[in-house]
């Protein structure tokens, strides 16, 4: 029998069970941990159901709690549809954990943060800049609410939207170019240190595949998880890197970097905005829309 069950209590149970933490649920709902605990107790009283296993440090949903959780998911989804169809402005706010690949962080992410600060001061952002490989893992494990990263993502539980393609090219300091001309042969490139993202990343795989297609293998490969550091190392003449060509136009114009042309092109990175498909938060949709708008306006993320 239900006695005075509220939407806040339903949301609280859903996010506590989904995130597996009272602290994370409190941050997500922009409230305190004691308030989360009180709402859970009120929910249990209203439904006459024990939702979490007693005597464990981290909240673990009971068998009956899992049944209730499935109903809560349906209820929150219907609540969102009703709110949208009624024409009312959806409420936004609270803490959002945002992940961004460094290409995004070095281009339009500051503008996104500025727009959120000016137009939606009730939204707090916890920002993580990392490799797309790691961002996807964090998103799938619900350590992130939304991420801007390189795709594809095959997980059906993750919803994605296209942000744009970022063109790549081999680059180096002009001093490293062959004395006989303005380019390097693939064999000459194997003799120069390569700076790329860490093993397993999209960029590292693209680099390895490029050399395999030439029937070659580079002598030295330095992994790095920071695009800005890779750029710095390349400008200093310490090696070759695959870099976003549209991001590097100023360095190319000032002759700090030169593009190494080759018959085999480096494929572009396809960037996505991604979040859990069962997210019922209007704030996530707002940030996703804003990301698509800013990426398109950047001139670097191409259709």
CSV table of C-alpha atoms in Angstrom, one decimal:
chain,number,residue,atom,x,y,z
A,1,UNK,CA,0.0,0.0,0.0
A,2,UNK,CA,1.3,3.4,-1.0
A,3,UNK,CA,1.2,6.2,1.6
A,4,UNK,CA,2.3,9.7,0.4
A,5,UNK,CA,5.0,8.5,-2.0
A,6,UNK,CA,6.6,11.5,-3.8
A,7,UNK,CA,8.5,12.0,-7.0
A,8,UNK,CA,11.6,13.1,-5.0
A,9,UNK,CA,11.6,9.8,-3.1
A,10,UNK,CA,11.3,7.8,-6.4
A,11,UNK,CA,14.2,9.8,-7.9
A,12,UNK,CA,16.2,9.3,-4.8
A,13,UNK,CA,15.8,5.5,-4.8
A,14,UNK,CA,16.4,5.3,-8.5
A,15,UNK,CA,19.7,7.2,-8.4
A,16,UNK,CA,21.0,5.6,-5.2
A,17,UNK,CA,20.3,2.2,-6.7
A,18,UNK,CA,21.7,3.1,-10.1
A,19,UNK,CA,24.9,4.9,-8.8
A,20,UNK,CA,25.4,2.5,-5.9
A,21,UNK,CA,26.2,5.2,-3.5
A,22,UNK,CA,24.3,7.5,-1.1
A,23,UNK,CA,27.0,10.1,-1.6
A,24,UNK,CA,26.8,10.0,-5.4
A,25,UNK,CA,23.0,10.2,-5.3
A,26,UNK,CA,23.2,13.2,-3.0
A,27,UNK,CA,25.6,15.0,-5.4
A,28,UNK,CA,23.5,14.1,-8.4
A,29,UNK,CA,20.3,15.4,-6.8
A,30,UNK,CA,22.0,18.4,-5.3
A,31,UNK,CA,21.2,17.6,-1.7
A,32,UNK,CA,22.8,16.1,1.4
A,33,UNK,CA,23.5,12.5,2.3
A,34,UNK,CA,21.2,12.6,5.4
A,35,UNK,CA,18.4,13.9,3.1
A,36,UNK,CA,19.0,10.9,0.8
A,37,UNK,CA,18.8,8.5,3.7
A,38,UNK,CA,15.6,10.1,5.0
A,39,UNK,CA,13.9,9.8,1.6
A,40,UNK,CA,14.9,6.2,1.3
A,41,UNK,CA,13.4,5.5,4.7
A,42,UNK,CA,10.2,7.3,3.7
A,43,UNK,CA,10.1,5.4,0.5
A,44,UNK,CA,10.4,2.1,2.3
A,45,UNK,CA,7.6,3.0,4.8
A,46,UNK,CA,5.4,4.2,1.9
A,47,UNK,CA,5.9,0.9,0.0
A,48,UNK,CA,6.3,-1.4,3.0
A,49,UNK,CA,9.4,-2.8,1.2
A,50,UNK,CA,13.0,-3.2,2.2
A,51,UNK,CA,14.8,-1.7,-0.7
A,52,UNK,CA,18.5,-2.2,0.3
A,53,UNK,CA,20.3,-5.1,2.0
A,54,UNK,CA,20.9,-4.2,5.7
A,55,UNK,CA,24.3,-4.2,7.3
A,56,UNK,CA,26.4,-3.5,4.2
A,57,UNK,CA,28.4,-0.3,3.7
A,58,UNK,CA,27.5,0.3,0.0
A,59,UNK,CA,23.8,0.2,-0.9
A,60,UNK,CA,22.9,-3.2,-2.4
A,61,UNK,CA,19.4,-3.5,-3.8
A,62,UNK,CA,17.3,-6.4,-2.5
A,63,UNK,CA,15.4,-8.8,-4.9
A,64,UNK,CA,12.2,-6.9,-4.1
A,65,UNK,CA,14.0,-3.6,-4.5
A,66,UNK,CA,15.0,-4.6,-8.0
A,67,UNK,CA,11.3,-5.1,-8.9
A,68,UNK,CA,10.5,-1.7,-7.5
A,69,UNK,CA,13.4,-0.2,-9.3
A,70,UNK,CA,12.1,-1.4,-12.7
A,71,UNK,CA,8.7,0.3,-11.9
A,72,UNK,CA,10.5,3.5,-10.9
A,73,UNK,CA,12.3,3.6,-14.2
A,74,UNK,CA,9.0,3.3,-16.0
A,75,UNK,CA,7.5,6.0,-13.8
A,76,UNK,CA,10.4,8.5,-14.3
A,77,UNK,CA,10.2,7.9,-18.1
A,78,UNK,CA,6.5,8.6,-18.1
A,79,UNK,CA,7.0,11.6,-15.9
A,80,UNK,CA,9.5,13.0,-18.4
A,81,UNK,CA,7.1,12.4,-21.3
A,82,UNK,CA,4.2,14.0,-19.4
A,83,UNK,CA,6.3,17.1,-18.6
A,84,UNK,CA,7.4,17.4,-22.2
A,85,UNK,CA,3.8,17.0,-23.6
A,86,UNK,CA,2.4,19.5,-21.1
A,87,UNK,CA,4.6,22.2,-22.5
A,88,UNK,CA,6.0,23.0,-19.1
A,89,UNK,CA,9.7,24.0,-18.8
A,90,UNK,CA,11.6,21.0,-17.4
A,91,UNK,CA,13.6,21.7,-14.3
A,92,UNK,CA,17.4,21.7,-14.6
A,93,UNK,CA,20.1,21.8,-12.0
A,94,UNK,CA,22.2,19.8,-9.6
A,95,UNK,CA,25.6,18.2,-10.1
A,96,UNK,CA,26.5,16.8,-13.5
A,97,UNK,CA,29.6,14.7,-14.0
A,98,UNK,CA,31.0,15.6,-17.4
A,99,UNK,CA,33.8,13.8,-19.3
A,100,UNK,CA,35.6,15.4,-22.2
A,101,UNK,CA,38.4,14.3,-24.5
A,102,UNK,CA,41.2,16.8,-24.7
A,103,UNK,CA,40.4,17.8,-28.3
A,104,UNK,CA,37.1,19.1,-26.9
A,105,UNK,CA,38.7,20.6,-23.8
A,106,UNK,CA,41.1,22.6,-26.0
A,107,UNK,CA,38.4,23.9,-28.3
A,108,UNK,CA,34.8,24.6,-27.3
A,109,UNK,CA,34.5,23.2,-23.8
A,110,UNK,CA,35.4,26.6,-22.2
A,111,UNK,CA,32.5,28.1,-24.2
A,112,UNK,CA,30.1,25.4,-22.9
A,113,UNK,CA,31.2,26.1,-19.3
A,114,UNK,CA,30.7,29.8,-19.8
A,115,UNK,CA,27.2,29.4,-21.3
A,116,UNK,CA,26.2,27.0,-18.4
A,117,UNK,CA,27.5,29.5,-15.9
A,118,UNK,CA,25.7,32.5,-17.4
A,119,UNK,CA,22.4,30.8,-18.3
A,120,UNK,CA,22.1,28.0,-15.8
A,121,UNK,CA,23.9,28.9,-12.5
A,122,UNK,CA,22.0,26.2,-10.7
A,123,UNK,CA,24.0,23.5,-12.6
A,124,UNK,CA,27.2,22.4,-11.0
A,125,UNK,CA,29.8,20.6,-13.2
A,126,UNK,CA,32.4,18.0,-12.1
A,127,UNK,CA,34.7,17.9,-15.1
A,128,UNK,CA,37.0,15.1,-16.0
A,129,UNK,CA,39.4,15.4,-19.1
A,130,UNK,CA,40.7,12.0,-20.2
A,131,UNK,CA,41.3,9.7,-23.1
A,132,UNK,CA,38.1,8.6,-24.9
A,133,UNK,CA,38.9,5.0,-24.0
A,134,UNK,CA,38.8,5.8,-20.3
A,135,UNK,CA,35.8,8.1,-20.6
A,136,UNK,CA,33.7,5.4,-22.2
A,137,UNK,CA,34.6,3.0,-19.4
A,138,UNK,CA,33.5,5.6,-16.8
A,139,UNK,CA,30.3,6.4,-18.7
A,140,UNK,CA,29.4,2.7,-18.9
A,141,UNK,CA,30.1,2.2,-15.2
A,142,UNK,CA,28.0,5.4,-14.4
A,143,UNK,CA,30.9,7.3,-13.0
A,144,UNK,CA,30.0,10.0,-15.6
A,145,UNK,CA,26.6,11.3,-16.6
A,146,UNK,CA,27.6,12.6,-20.0
A,147,UNK,CA,30.8,12.5,-22.1
A,148,UNK,CA,32.2,14.1,-25.3
A,149,UNK,CA,34.5,11.5,-26.8
A,150,UNK,CA,35.6,9.6,-29.9
A,151,UNK,CA,33.3,6.9,-31.1
A,152,UNK,CA,32.0,4.5,-32.0
A,153,UNK,CA,30.2,3.1,-28.9
A,154,UNK,CA,28.6,-0.2,-29.4
A,155,UNK,CA,26.9,-0.4,-26.0
A,156,UNK,CA,23.1,-0.4,-26.6
A,157,UNK,CA,22.6,1.1,-23.1
A,158,UNK,CA,24.4,4.3,-24.2
A,159,UNK,CA,22.7,7.0,-26.3
A,160,UNK,CA,24.9,9.0,-28.7
A,161,UNK,CA,24.7,12.0,-31.0
A,162,UNK,CA,27.1,13.1,-33.6
A,163,UNK,CA,29.3,16.1,-32.7
A,164,UNK,CA,31.5,16.1,-35.8
A,165,UNK,CA,34.5,14.7,-37.5
A,166,UNK,CA,38.0,16.0,-36.6
A,167,UNK,CA,40.6,15.8,-39.4
A,168,UNK,CA,44.0,14.4,-38.5
A,169,UNK,CA,47.4,14.6,-40.1
A,170,UNK,CA,51.0,13.7,-39.4
A,171,UNK,CA,52.9,16.8,-38.2
A,172,UNK,CA,56.4,17.7,-37.0
A,173,UNK,CA,58.6,20.7,-36.5
A,174,UNK,CA,59.9,22.1,-39.9
A,175,UNK,CA,63.5,21.3,-38.8
A,176,UNK,CA,62.7,17.6,-39.0
A,177,UNK,CA,61.7,17.6,-42.6
A,178,UNK,CA,64.0,15.9,-45.1
A,179,UNK,CA,66.8,18.2,-46.3
A,180,UNK,CA,66.1,17.2,-49.9
A,181,UNK,CA,62.6,18.4,-49.9
A,182,UNK,CA,59.5,19.3,-47.8
A,183,UNK,CA,58.4,15.8,-46.8
A,184,UNK,CA,59.4,12.6,-45.1
A,185,UNK,CA,59.1,9.1,-46.5
A,186,UNK,CA,57.4,6.5,-44.4
A,187,UNK,CA,60.8,4.8,-43.8
A,188,UNK,CA,62.3,8.1,-42.6
A,189,UNK,CA,59.4,8.5,-40.2
A,190,UNK,CA,60.2,5.2,-38.5
A,191,UNK,CA,63.5,6.7,-37.5
A,192,UNK,CA,62.0,9.6,-35.7
A,193,UNK,CA,60.3,9.3,-32.2
A,194,UNK,CA,56.5,9.1,-32.4
A,195,UNK,CA,54.3,10.9,-29.8
A,196,UNK,CA,50.8,9.4,-29.5
A,197,UNK,CA,48.1,8.7,-26.9
A,198,UNK,CA,48.5,5.7,-24.6
A,199,UNK,CA,48.2,2.1,-25.9
A,200,UNK,CA,44.7,1.0,-26.6
A,201,UNK,CA,43.5,4.5,-27.5
A,202,UNK,CA,42.0,5.5,-30.8
A,203,UNK,CA,45.0,7.5,-31.8
A,204,UNK,CA,47.5,4.8,-30.9
A,205,UNK,CA,45.6,2.3,-32.9
A,206,UNK,CA,45.4,4.7,-35.9
A,207,UNK,CA,49.2,5.3,-35.7
A,208,UNK,CA,49.9,1.5,-35.5
A,209,UNK,CA,47.5,0.7,-38.4
A,210,UNK,CA,49.1,3.5,-40.6
A,211,UNK,CA,52.6,2.0,-40.2
A,212,UNK,CA,51.3,-1.5,-40.7
A,213,UNK,CA,49.8,-0.4,-44.1
A,214,UNK,CA,53.2,0.8,-45.1
A,215,UNK,CA,54.7,-2.6,-44.0
A,216,UNK,CA,56.8,-0.7,-41.4
A,217,UNK,CA,57.2,-0.4,-37.7
A,218,UNK,CA,58.4,2.8,-35.9
A,219,UNK,CA,61.5,2.4,-33.8
A,220,UNK,CA,60.3,4.5,-30.8
A,221,UNK,CA,56.8,5.3,-29.7
A,222,UNK,CA,56.1,7.5,-26.7
A,223,UNK,CA,52.7,7.2,-25.1
A,224,UNK,CA,51.1,10.4,-23.6
A,225,UNK,CA,47.6,11.0,-22.3
A,226,UNK,CA,47.7,14.8,-22.9
A,227,UNK,CA,47.1,16.3,-26.3
A,228,UNK,CA,48.6,19.7,-25.2
A,229,UNK,CA,51.8,17.9,-24.1
A,230,UNK,CA,52.0,16.0,-27.5
A,231,UNK,CA,51.6,19.3,-29.3
A,232,UNK,CA,54.4,20.9,-27.2
A,233,UNK,CA,56.7,18.0,-27.7
A,234,UNK,CA,56.1,18.1,-31.5
A,235,UNK,CA,56.6,21.9,-31.7
A,236,UNK,CA,59.9,21.5,-29.8
A,237,UNK,CA,61.1,19.1,-32.6
A,238,UNK,CA,61.3,16.0,-30.4
A,239,UNK,CA,59.3,13.8,-32.7
A,240,UNK,CA,56.2,13.2,-35.0
A,241,UNK,CA,52.6,13.3,-33.9
A,242,UNK,CA,49.2,12.8,-35.4
A,243,UNK,CA,47.4,16.0,-34.6
A,244,UNK,CA,44.0,17.7,-35.4
A,245,UNK,CA,44.9,19.7,-38.5
A,246,UNK,CA,42.2,22.3,-38.1
A,247,UNK,CA,43.3,23.0,-34.5
A,248,UNK,CA,46.9,23.6,-35.6
A,249,UNK,CA,46.4,26.2,-38.2
A,250,UNK,CA,48.0,29.0,-36.1
A,251,UNK,CA,51.1,26.8,-35.5
A,252,UNK,CA,51.3,25.9,-39.2
A,253,UNK,CA,51.0,29.5,-40.2
A,254,UNK,CA,53.8,30.5,-37.8
A,255,UNK,CA,55.9,27.7,-39.1
A,256,UNK,CA,56.1,26.0,-35.7
A,257,UNK,CA,54.6,22.9,-37.2
A,258,UNK,CA,54.6,21.4,-40.7
A,259,UNK,CA,52.2,18.8,-42.2
A,260,UNK,CA,53.8,15.6,-43.4
A,261,UNK,CA,51.9,14.5,-46.5
A,262,UNK,CA,51.4,10.9,-47.3
A,263,UNK,CA,49.4,8.8,-49.8
A,264,UNK,CA,47.7,6.9,-46.9
A,265,UNK,CA,45.6,9.4,-45.0
A,266,UNK,CA,44.9,9.3,-41.3
A,267,UNK,CA,41.1,8.8,-40.8
A,268,UNK,CA,39.3,11.5,-38.9
A,269,UNK,CA,38.1,11.1,-35.4
A,270,UNK,CA,34.3,10.8,-35.1
A,271,UNK,CA,33.3,12.6,-32.0
A,272,UNK,CA,30.1,11.9,-30.1
A,273,UNK,CA,28.1,13.2,-27.1
A,274,UNK,CA,27.0,10.2,-25.1
A,275,UNK,CA,25.0,9.4,-22.0
A,276,UNK,CA,23.1,6.5,-20.4
A,277,UNK,CA,19.9,5.7,-22.4
A,278,UNK,CA,17.9,5.5,-19.2
A,279,UNK,CA,18.9,9.1,-18.1
A,280,UNK,CA,15.7,11.0,-17.1
A,281,UNK,CA,17.5,14.2,-16.3
A,282,UNK,CA,16.5,17.3,-18.4
A,283,UNK,CA,19.9,18.8,-17.5
A,284,UNK,CA,21.6,16.0,-19.6
A,285,UNK,CA,19.5,16.8,-22.6
A,286,UNK,CA,20.2,20.5,-22.3
A,287,UNK,CA,24.0,19.9,-22.1
A,288,UNK,CA,23.8,17.5,-25.1
A,289,UNK,CA,22.0,20.1,-27.2
A,290,UNK,CA,24.5,22.8,-26.2
A,291,UNK,CA,27.4,20.6,-27.1
A,292,UNK,CA,26.0,19.8,-30.6
A,293,UNK,CA,25.5,23.6,-31.2
A,294,UNK,CA,29.0,24.6,-30.0
A,295,UNK,CA,30.8,21.8,-31.8
A,296,UNK,CA,29.2,22.8,-35.1
A,297,UNK,CA,30.1,26.4,-34.6
A,298,UNK,CA,33.7,25.6,-33.8
A,299,UNK,CA,34.7,25.0,-37.4
A,300,UNK,CA,36.9,22.1,-36.2
A,301,UNK,CA,34.2,19.5,-35.7
A,302,UNK,CA,33.0,18.9,-39.3
A,303,UNK,CA,29.8,17.2,-40.4
